Coordinates of C-alpha atoms and ligand atoms in Angstrom, one line a residue:
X1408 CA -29.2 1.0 -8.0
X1409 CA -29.3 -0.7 -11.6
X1410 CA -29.6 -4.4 -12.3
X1411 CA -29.9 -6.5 -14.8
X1412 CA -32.9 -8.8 -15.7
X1413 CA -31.8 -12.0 -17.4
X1414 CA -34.2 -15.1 -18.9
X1415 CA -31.8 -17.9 -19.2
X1416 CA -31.8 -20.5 -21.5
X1417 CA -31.5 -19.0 -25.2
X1418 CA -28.4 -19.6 -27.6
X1419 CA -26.0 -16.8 -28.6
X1420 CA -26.3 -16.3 -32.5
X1421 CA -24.9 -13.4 -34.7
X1422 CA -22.3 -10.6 -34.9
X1423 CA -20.7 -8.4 -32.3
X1424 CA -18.0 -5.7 -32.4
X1425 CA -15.3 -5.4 -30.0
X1426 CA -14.7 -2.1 -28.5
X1427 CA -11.1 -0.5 -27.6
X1428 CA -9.5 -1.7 -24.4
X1429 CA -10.3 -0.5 -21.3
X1430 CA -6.8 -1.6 -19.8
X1431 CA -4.8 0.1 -22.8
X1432 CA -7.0 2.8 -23.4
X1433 CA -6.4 4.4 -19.1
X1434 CA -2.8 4.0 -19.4
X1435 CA -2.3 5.8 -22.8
X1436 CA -4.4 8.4 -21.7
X1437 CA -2.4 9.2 -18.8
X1438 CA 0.3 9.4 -21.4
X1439 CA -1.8 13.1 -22.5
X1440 CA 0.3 14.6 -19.2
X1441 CA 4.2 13.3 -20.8
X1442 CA 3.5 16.2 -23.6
X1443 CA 2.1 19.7 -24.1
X1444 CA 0.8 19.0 -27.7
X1445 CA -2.6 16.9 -28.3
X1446 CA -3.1 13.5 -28.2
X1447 CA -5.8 12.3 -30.1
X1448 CA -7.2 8.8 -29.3
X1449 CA -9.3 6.6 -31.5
X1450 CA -11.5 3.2 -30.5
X1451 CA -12.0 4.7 -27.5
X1452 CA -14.4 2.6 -25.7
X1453 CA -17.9 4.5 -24.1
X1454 CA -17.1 3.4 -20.5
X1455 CA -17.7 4.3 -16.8
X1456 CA -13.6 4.0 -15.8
X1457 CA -12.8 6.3 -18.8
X1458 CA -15.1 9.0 -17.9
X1459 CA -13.7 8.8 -14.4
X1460 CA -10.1 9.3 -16.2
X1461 CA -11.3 12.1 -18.6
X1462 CA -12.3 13.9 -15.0
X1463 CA -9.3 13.5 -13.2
X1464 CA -7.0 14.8 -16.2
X1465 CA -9.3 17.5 -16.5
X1466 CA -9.3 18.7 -13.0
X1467 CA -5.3 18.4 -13.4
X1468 CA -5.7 21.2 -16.2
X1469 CA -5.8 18.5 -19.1
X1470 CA -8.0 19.8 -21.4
X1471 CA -10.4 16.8 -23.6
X1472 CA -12.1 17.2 -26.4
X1473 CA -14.4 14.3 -26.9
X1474 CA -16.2 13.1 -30.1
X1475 CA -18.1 9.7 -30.2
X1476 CA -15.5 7.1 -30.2
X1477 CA -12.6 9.3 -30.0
X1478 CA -10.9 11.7 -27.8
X1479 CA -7.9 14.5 -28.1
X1480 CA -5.9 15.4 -24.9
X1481 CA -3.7 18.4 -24.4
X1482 CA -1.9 19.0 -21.5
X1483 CA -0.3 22.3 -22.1
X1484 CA -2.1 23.7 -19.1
X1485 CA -1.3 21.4 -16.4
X1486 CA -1.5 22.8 -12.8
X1487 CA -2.7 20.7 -10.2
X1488 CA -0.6 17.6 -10.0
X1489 CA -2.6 15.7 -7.4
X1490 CA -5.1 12.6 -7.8
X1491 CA -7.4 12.6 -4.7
X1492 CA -8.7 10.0 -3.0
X1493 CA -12.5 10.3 -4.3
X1494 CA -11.3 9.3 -7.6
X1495 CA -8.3 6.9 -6.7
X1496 CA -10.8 4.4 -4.5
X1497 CA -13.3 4.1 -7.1
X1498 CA -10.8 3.7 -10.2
X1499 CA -7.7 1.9 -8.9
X1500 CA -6.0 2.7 -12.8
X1501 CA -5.5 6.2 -11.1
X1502 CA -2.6 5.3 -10.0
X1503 CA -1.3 5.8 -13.6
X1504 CA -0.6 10.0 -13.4
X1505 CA 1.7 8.9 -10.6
X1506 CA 5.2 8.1 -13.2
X1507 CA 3.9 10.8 -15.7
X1508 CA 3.7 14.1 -13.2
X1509 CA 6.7 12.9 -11.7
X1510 CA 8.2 12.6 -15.1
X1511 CA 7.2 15.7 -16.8
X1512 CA 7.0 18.1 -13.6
X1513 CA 9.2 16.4 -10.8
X1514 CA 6.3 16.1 -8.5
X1515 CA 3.0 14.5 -7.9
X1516 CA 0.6 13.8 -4.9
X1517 CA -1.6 10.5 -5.5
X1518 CA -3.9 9.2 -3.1
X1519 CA -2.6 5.3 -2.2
X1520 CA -5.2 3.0 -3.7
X1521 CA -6.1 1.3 -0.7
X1522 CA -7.8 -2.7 -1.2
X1523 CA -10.8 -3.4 -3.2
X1524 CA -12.7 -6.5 -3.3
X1525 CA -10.3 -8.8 -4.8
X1526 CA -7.3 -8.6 -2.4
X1527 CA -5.1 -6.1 -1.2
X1528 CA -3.1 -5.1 -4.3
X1529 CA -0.3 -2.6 -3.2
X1530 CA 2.1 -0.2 -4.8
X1531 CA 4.8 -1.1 -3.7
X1532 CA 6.8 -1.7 -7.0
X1533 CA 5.4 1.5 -8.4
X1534 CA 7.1 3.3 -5.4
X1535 CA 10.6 1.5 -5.2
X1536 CA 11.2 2.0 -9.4
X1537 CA 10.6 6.1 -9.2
X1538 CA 12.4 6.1 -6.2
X1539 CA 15.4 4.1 -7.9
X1540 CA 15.2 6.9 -10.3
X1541 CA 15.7 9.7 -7.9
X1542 CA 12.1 10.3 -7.1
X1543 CA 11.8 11.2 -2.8
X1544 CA 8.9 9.8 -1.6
X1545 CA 7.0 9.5 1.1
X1546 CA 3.7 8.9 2.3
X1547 CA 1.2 11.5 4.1
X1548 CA -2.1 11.3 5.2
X1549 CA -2.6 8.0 2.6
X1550 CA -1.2 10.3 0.0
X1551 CA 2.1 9.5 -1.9
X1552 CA 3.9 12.7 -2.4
X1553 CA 6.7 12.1 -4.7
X1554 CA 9.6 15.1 -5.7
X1555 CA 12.2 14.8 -7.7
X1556 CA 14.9 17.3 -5.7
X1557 CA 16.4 20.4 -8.2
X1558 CA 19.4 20.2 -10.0
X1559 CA 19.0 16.6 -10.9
X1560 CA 20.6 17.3 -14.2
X1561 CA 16.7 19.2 -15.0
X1562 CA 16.0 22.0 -17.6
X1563 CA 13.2 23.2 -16.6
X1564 CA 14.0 24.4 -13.0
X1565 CA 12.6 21.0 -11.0
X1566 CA 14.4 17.8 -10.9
X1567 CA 14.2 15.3 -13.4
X1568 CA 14.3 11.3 -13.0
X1569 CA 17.5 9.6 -13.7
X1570 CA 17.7 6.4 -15.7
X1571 CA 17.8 3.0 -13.2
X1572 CA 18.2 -0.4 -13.6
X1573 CA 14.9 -1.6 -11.8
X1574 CA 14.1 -5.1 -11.0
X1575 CA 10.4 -6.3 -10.4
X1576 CA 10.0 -9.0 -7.8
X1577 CA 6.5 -9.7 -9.2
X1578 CA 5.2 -9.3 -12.5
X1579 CA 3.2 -6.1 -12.3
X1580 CA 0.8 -4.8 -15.2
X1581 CA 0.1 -1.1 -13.9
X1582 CA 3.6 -0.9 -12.1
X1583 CA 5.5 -1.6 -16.1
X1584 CA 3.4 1.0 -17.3
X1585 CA 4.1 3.6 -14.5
X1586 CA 7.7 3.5 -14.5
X1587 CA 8.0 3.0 -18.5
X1588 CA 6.0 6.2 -19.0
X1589 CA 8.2 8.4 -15.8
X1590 CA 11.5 6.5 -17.5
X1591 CA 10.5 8.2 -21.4
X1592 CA 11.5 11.5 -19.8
X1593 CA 14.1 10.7 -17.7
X1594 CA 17.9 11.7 -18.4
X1595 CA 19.7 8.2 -19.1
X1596 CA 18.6 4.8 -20.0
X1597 CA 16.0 2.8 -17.9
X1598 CA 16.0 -1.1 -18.0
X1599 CA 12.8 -2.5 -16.5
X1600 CA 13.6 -6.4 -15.8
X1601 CA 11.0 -9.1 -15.6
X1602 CA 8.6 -6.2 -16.8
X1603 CA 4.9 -7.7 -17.7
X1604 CA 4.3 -8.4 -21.3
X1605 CA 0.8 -7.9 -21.2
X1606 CA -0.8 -6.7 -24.9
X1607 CA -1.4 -3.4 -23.3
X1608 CA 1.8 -3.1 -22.2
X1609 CA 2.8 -2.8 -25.4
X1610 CA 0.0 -1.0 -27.3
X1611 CA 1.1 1.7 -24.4
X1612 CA 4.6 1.5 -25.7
X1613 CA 3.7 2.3 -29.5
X1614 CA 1.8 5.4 -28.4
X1615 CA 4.6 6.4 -26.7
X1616 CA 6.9 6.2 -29.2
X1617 CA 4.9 8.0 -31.6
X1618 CA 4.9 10.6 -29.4
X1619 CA 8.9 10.5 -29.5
X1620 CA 9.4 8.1 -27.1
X1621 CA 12.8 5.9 -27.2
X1622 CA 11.5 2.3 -26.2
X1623 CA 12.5 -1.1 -26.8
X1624 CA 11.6 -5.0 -25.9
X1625 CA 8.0 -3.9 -25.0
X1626 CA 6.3 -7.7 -24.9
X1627 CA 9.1 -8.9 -23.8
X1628 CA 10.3 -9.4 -20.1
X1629 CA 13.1 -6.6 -20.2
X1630 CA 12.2 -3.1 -21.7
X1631 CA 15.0 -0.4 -22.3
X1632 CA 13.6 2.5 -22.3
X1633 CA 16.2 6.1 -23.5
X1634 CA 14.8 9.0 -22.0
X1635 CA 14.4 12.4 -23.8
X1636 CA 14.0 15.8 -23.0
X1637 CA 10.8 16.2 -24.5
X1638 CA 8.0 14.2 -26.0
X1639 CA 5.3 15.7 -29.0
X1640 CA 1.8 14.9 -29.7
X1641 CA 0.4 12.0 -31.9
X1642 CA -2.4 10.0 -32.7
X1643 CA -3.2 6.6 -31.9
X1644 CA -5.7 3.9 -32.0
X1645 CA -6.4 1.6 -28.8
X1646 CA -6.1 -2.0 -29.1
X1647 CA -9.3 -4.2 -28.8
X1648 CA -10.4 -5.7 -25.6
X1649 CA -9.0 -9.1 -25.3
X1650 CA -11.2 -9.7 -21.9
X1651 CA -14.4 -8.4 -23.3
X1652 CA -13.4 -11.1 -26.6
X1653 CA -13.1 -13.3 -24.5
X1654 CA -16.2 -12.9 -22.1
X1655 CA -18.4 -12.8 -25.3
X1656 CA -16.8 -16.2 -26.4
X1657 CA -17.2 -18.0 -23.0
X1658 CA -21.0 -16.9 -23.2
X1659 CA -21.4 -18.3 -26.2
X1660 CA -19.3 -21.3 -25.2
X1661 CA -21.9 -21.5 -22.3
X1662 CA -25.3 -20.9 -23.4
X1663 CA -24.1 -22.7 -27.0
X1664 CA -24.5 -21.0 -30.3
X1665 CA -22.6 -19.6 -33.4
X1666 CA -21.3 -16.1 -32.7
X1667 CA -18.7 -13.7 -34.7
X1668 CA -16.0 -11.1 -32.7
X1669 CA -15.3 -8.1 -35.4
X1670 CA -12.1 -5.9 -34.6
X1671 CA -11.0 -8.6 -32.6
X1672 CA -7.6 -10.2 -32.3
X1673 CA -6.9 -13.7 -32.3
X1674 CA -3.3 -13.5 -31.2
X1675 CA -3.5 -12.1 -27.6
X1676 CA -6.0 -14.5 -27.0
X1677 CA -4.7 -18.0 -27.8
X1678 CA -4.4 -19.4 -24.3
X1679 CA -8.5 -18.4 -24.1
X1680 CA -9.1 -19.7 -27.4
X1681 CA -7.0 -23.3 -26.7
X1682 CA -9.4 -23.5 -23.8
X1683 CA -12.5 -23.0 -25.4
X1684 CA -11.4 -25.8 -27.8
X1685 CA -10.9 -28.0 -24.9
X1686 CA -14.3 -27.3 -23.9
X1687 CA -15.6 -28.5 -27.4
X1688 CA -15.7 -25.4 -29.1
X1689 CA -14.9 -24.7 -32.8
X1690 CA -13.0 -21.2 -33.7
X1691 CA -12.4 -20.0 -36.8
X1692 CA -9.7 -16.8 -37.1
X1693 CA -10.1 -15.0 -40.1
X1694 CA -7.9 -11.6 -40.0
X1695 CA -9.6 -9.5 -37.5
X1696 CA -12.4 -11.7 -36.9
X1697 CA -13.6 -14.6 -34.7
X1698 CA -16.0 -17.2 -35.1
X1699 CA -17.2 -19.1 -32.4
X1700 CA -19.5 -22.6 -32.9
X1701 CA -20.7 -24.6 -30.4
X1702 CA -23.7 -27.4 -30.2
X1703 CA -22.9 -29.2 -27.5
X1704 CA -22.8 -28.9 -23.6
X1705 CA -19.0 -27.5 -22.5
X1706 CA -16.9 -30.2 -21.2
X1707 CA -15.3 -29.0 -17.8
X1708 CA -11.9 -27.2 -18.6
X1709 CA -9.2 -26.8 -15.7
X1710 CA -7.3 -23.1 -15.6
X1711 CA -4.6 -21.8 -13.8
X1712 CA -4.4 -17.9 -14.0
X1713 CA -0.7 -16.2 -14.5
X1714 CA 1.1 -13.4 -16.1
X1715 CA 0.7 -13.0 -19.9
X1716 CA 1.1 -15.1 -21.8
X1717 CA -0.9 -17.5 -19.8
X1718 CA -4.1 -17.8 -18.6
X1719 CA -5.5 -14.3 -17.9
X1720 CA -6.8 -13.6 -14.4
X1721 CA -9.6 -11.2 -16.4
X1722 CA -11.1 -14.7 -17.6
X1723 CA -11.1 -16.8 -14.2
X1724 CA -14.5 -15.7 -13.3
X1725 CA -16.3 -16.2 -16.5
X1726 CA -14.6 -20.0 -17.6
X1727 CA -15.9 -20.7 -13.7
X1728 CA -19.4 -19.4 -14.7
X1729 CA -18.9 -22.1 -18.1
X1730 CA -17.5 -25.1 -15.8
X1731 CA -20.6 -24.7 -13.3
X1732 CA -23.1 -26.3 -16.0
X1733 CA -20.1 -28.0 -17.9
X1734 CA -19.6 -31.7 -18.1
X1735 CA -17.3 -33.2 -15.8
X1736 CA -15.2 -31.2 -13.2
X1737 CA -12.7 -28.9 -13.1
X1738 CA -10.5 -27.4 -11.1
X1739 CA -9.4 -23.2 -11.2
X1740 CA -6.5 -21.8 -9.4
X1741 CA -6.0 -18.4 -9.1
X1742 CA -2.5 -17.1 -8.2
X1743 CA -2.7 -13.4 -9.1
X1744 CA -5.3 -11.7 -6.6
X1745 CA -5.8 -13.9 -3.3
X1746 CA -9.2 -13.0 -2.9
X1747 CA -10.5 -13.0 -6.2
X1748 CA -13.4 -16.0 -5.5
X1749 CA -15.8 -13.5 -4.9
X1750 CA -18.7 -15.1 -7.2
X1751 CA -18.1 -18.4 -6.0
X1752 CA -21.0 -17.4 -3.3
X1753 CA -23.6 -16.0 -5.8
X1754 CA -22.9 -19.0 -8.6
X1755 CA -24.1 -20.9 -5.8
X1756 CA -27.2 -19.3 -5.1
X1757 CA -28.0 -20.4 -8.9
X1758 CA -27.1 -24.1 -8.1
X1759 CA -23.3 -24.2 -8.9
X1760 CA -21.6 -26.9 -6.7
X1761 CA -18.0 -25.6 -6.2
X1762 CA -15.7 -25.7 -3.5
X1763 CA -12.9 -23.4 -3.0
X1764 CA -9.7 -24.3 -0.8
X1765 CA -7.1 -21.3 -0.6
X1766 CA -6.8 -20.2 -4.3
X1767 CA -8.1 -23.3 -5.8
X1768 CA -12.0 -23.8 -6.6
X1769 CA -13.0 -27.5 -7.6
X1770 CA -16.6 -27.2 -9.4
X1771 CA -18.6 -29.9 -10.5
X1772 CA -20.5 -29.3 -13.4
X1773 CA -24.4 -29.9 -13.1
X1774 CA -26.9 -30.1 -15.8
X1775 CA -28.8 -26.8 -14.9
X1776 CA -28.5 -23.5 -13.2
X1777 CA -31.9 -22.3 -11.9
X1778 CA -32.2 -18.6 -11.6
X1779 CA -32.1 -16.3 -8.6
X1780 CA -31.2 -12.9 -7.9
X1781 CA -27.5 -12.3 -7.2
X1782 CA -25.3 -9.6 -6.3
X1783 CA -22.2 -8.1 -8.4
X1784 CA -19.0 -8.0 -6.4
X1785 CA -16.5 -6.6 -8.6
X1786 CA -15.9 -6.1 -12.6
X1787 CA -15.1 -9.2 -14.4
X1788 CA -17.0 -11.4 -11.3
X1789 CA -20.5 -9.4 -12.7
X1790 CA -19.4 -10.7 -16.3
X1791 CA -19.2 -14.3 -14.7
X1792 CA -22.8 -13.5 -12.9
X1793 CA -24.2 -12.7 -16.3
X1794 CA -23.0 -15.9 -18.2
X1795 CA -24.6 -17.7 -15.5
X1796 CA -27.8 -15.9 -15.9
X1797 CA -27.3 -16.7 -19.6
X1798 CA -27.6 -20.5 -19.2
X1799 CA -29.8 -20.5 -16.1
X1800 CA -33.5 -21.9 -16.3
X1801 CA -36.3 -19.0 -15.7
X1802 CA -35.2 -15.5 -14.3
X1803 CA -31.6 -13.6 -12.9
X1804 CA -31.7 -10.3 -11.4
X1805 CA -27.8 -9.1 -11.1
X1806 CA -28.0 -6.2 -8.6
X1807 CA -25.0 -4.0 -8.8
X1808 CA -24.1 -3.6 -12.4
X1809 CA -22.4 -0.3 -12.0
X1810 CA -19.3 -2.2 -11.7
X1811 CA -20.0 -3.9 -15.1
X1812 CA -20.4 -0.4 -16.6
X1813 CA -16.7 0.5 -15.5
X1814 CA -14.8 -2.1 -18.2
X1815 CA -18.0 -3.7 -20.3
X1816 CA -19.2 -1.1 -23.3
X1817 CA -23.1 -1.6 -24.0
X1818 CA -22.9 -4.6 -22.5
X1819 CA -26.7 -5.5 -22.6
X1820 CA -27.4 -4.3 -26.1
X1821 CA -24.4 -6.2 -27.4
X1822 CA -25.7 -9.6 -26.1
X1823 CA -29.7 -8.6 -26.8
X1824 CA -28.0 -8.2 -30.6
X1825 CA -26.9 -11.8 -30.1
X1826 CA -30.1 -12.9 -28.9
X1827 CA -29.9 -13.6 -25.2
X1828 CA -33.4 -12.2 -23.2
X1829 CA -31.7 -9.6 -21.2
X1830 CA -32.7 -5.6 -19.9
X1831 CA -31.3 -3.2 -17.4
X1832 CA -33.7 -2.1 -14.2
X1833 CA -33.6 1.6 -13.5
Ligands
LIG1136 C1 -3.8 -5.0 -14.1 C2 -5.2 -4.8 -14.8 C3 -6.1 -5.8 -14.2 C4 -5.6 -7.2 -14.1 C5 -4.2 -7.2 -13.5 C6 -3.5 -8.6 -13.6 C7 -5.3 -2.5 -15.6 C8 -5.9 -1.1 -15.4 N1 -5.6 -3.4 -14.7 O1 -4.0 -4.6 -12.7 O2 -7.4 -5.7 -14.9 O3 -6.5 -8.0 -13.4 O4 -3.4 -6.3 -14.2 O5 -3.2 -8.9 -14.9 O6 -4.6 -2.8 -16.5 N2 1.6 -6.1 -6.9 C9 2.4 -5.8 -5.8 N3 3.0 -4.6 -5.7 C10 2.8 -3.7 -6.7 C11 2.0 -4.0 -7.8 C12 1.4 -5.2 -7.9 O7 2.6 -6.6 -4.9 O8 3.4 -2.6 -6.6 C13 0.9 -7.5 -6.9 C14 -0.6 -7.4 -6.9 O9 -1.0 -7.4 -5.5 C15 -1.0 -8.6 -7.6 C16 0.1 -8.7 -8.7 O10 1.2 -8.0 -8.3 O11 -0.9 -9.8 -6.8 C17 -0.4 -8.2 -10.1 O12 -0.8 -6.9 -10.0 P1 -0.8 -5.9 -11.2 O13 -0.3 -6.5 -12.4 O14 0.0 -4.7 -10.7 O15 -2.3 -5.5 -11.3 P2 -2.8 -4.2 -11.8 O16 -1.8 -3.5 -12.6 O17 -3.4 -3.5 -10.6

């Protein structure tokens, strides 16, 4: 298994580009199945989860054609509607064909997603909105099997989802995305209420209308969505990654230094960037770039996680990492995942005094981390492991890295480029 090798202790000092998002760039391709034409993707990021995606399409019939930084879909030869379970319990995102094959082919099998390490994280909502759009579901040997019965006003000899009025009762990324992509080839008019209005969310919802899509309010809490009968290829680029922006920032935040984000986007990330002030650094925004200056020790910075546009839950492990050698204390409450305290254990095998109570942590910021080997638990927790072995004293091994090759592109050789001390163990 890979790890990473980190000596602590040096500051963060140069340029780094940000690559496309991860959590825009799985949705929109899963838009490749709404359409028999080619989608062509650009900023595509080189990462573990999108390879994973790239096989699953593929072994529905998707064909890929991929070029360095780029992709083109076509799924005029769809013929397996399913998503096992092999690929579904390693890349939870896979959950994403689900409103698509319903959509385009009135029936899907998708392997339920199960837990994963930061809490149980059900379907639920995903489920209720197709079926309030005609979809019959039900669930078989932990597989959703979902059909759209014939002669629901279809065309193409299986049913097709009707237009529904669907409430959310919780604020669901992946569940918005699901329904808005089954509802842009439904007959009628679909009004998702208290939808999430997550950047991706709506980077999703301009690729979808360029490929003839009817949508409106995307970023916004209620999105009308008109369906239509058929939807064409197009090309689009994806967004860039507001949580890897912001997990280079915190590092520099942390180890201290005077680092610039290129492609970046200043505008999903203000609640990030009002922190980091808080916690003494300077920003400068200039167009698509980001300048990040800090000479000082952080000062402890308090975060509550919730729905965009607040605090993301993507960041709560990495401003935890910055508060463990900050000044002061701090407290971090986490009201999106309930279990998602997972690095709580290994920051304290560097030193980090925190204690957690439910989903609050209260950490008292000491003057120095010492470094230890410590174990990745999940993606954005092995981005919090690594700041920490940023600003540690002597050596951190991070075992388990493959989940930091799922959502973080070249990780190591982006932060080397910065200057940290840092190198992967095969
Ligand atoms: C997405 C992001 C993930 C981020 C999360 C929260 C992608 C691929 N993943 O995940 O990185 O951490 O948003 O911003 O974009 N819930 C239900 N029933 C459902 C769906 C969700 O109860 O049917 C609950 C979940 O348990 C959780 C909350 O709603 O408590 C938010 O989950 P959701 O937004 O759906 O997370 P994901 O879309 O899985």
């Amino acid at each position: 298994m890979q790890k990473l090798a980190i000596q602590g202790g040096n500051r963060l000092n140069g340029e780094v580009r940000i690559s496309g998002a991860k959590n825009a760039a799985l949705p929109i391709m899963c838009a490749g199945l709404l359409t028999a034409d080619e989608l062509r993707l650009d900023n595509m990021p080189d990462l573990h989860d999108v390879a994973t995606m790239r096989k699953l399409l593929e072994q529905m019939g998707v064909t890929a054609a991929v070029e360095p930084g780029a992709v083109t879909l076509c799924g005029a030869k769809v013929d397996k509607l399913e998503a096992p379970y092999e690929m579904v319990k390693t890349m939870r995102a896979a959950i994403l064909v689900l409103g698509p094959l319903v959509a385009r082919f009135g029936e899907a099998r998708v392997s339920l997603p199960g837990g994963c390490a930061i809490g149980s994280r059900p379907v639920d909502l995903h489920i209720k909105g197709l079926q309030a759009m005609g979809a019959q579901i039900h669930i078989e040997h932990g597989y959703i099997h979902a059909q759209v019965p014939r002669g629901n006003g279809s065309s193409k000899g299986c049913g097709r989802l009707k237009g529904a009025r669907i409430f959310f009762d919780l604020v669901s990324v992946t569940g918005t995305e699901n329904l808005m992509m089954a509802a842009a080839l439904a007959d009628g008019v679909t009004v998702l209420e208290n939808a999430a209005r997550e950047p991706e969310v709506v980077d999703l919802a301009h690729c979808l209308i360029a490929m003839g899509a009817k949508i409106e309010g995307a970023g916004s809490d209620t999105i009308s969505i008109t369906g239509v009968e058929k939807l064409h290829g197009a090309s689009h680029r994806i967004m860039p990654d507001r949580i890897e922006s912001g997990t280079f920032l915190v590092a520099a935040a942390a180890a201290g230094g005077d680092i610039t984000l290129i492609d970046a986007r200043a505008d999903i990330l203000e609640n990030v960037l009002e922190k980091l002030q808080e916690a003494g650094a300077a920003i400068h925004v200039a167009g698509s770039t980001i300048n990040l200056k800090m000479n000082q020790r952080p000062k402890a910075v308090n975060v509550r996680t919730s729905p965009y546009p607040a605090f993301p839950t993507d960041m709560q492990a990495q401003f935890m990492a910055m508060n463990t050698i900050a000044e002061g204390s701090a407290i971090v409450i986490e009201t999106i995942f309930e279990n998602r305290f997972m690095h709580v254990q290994e920051l304290r095998r560097l030193g980090a005094q925190i204690d957690v109570e439910g989903n609050a942590a209260v950490i008292k910021g000491c003057a120095q981390l010492e470094g230890a080997t410590i174990m990745a638990t999940d993606l954005r927790a092995s981005a919090c492991l690594v700041i920490a072995g940023l600003v540690a004293q002597g050596e951190t091994i991070v075992d388990r890295i493959y989940h930091l090759d799922r959502g973080y592109e070249h990780i190591e050789a982006k932060l080397s480029a910065l200057g940290a001390q840092i190198r992967r163990l095969k």
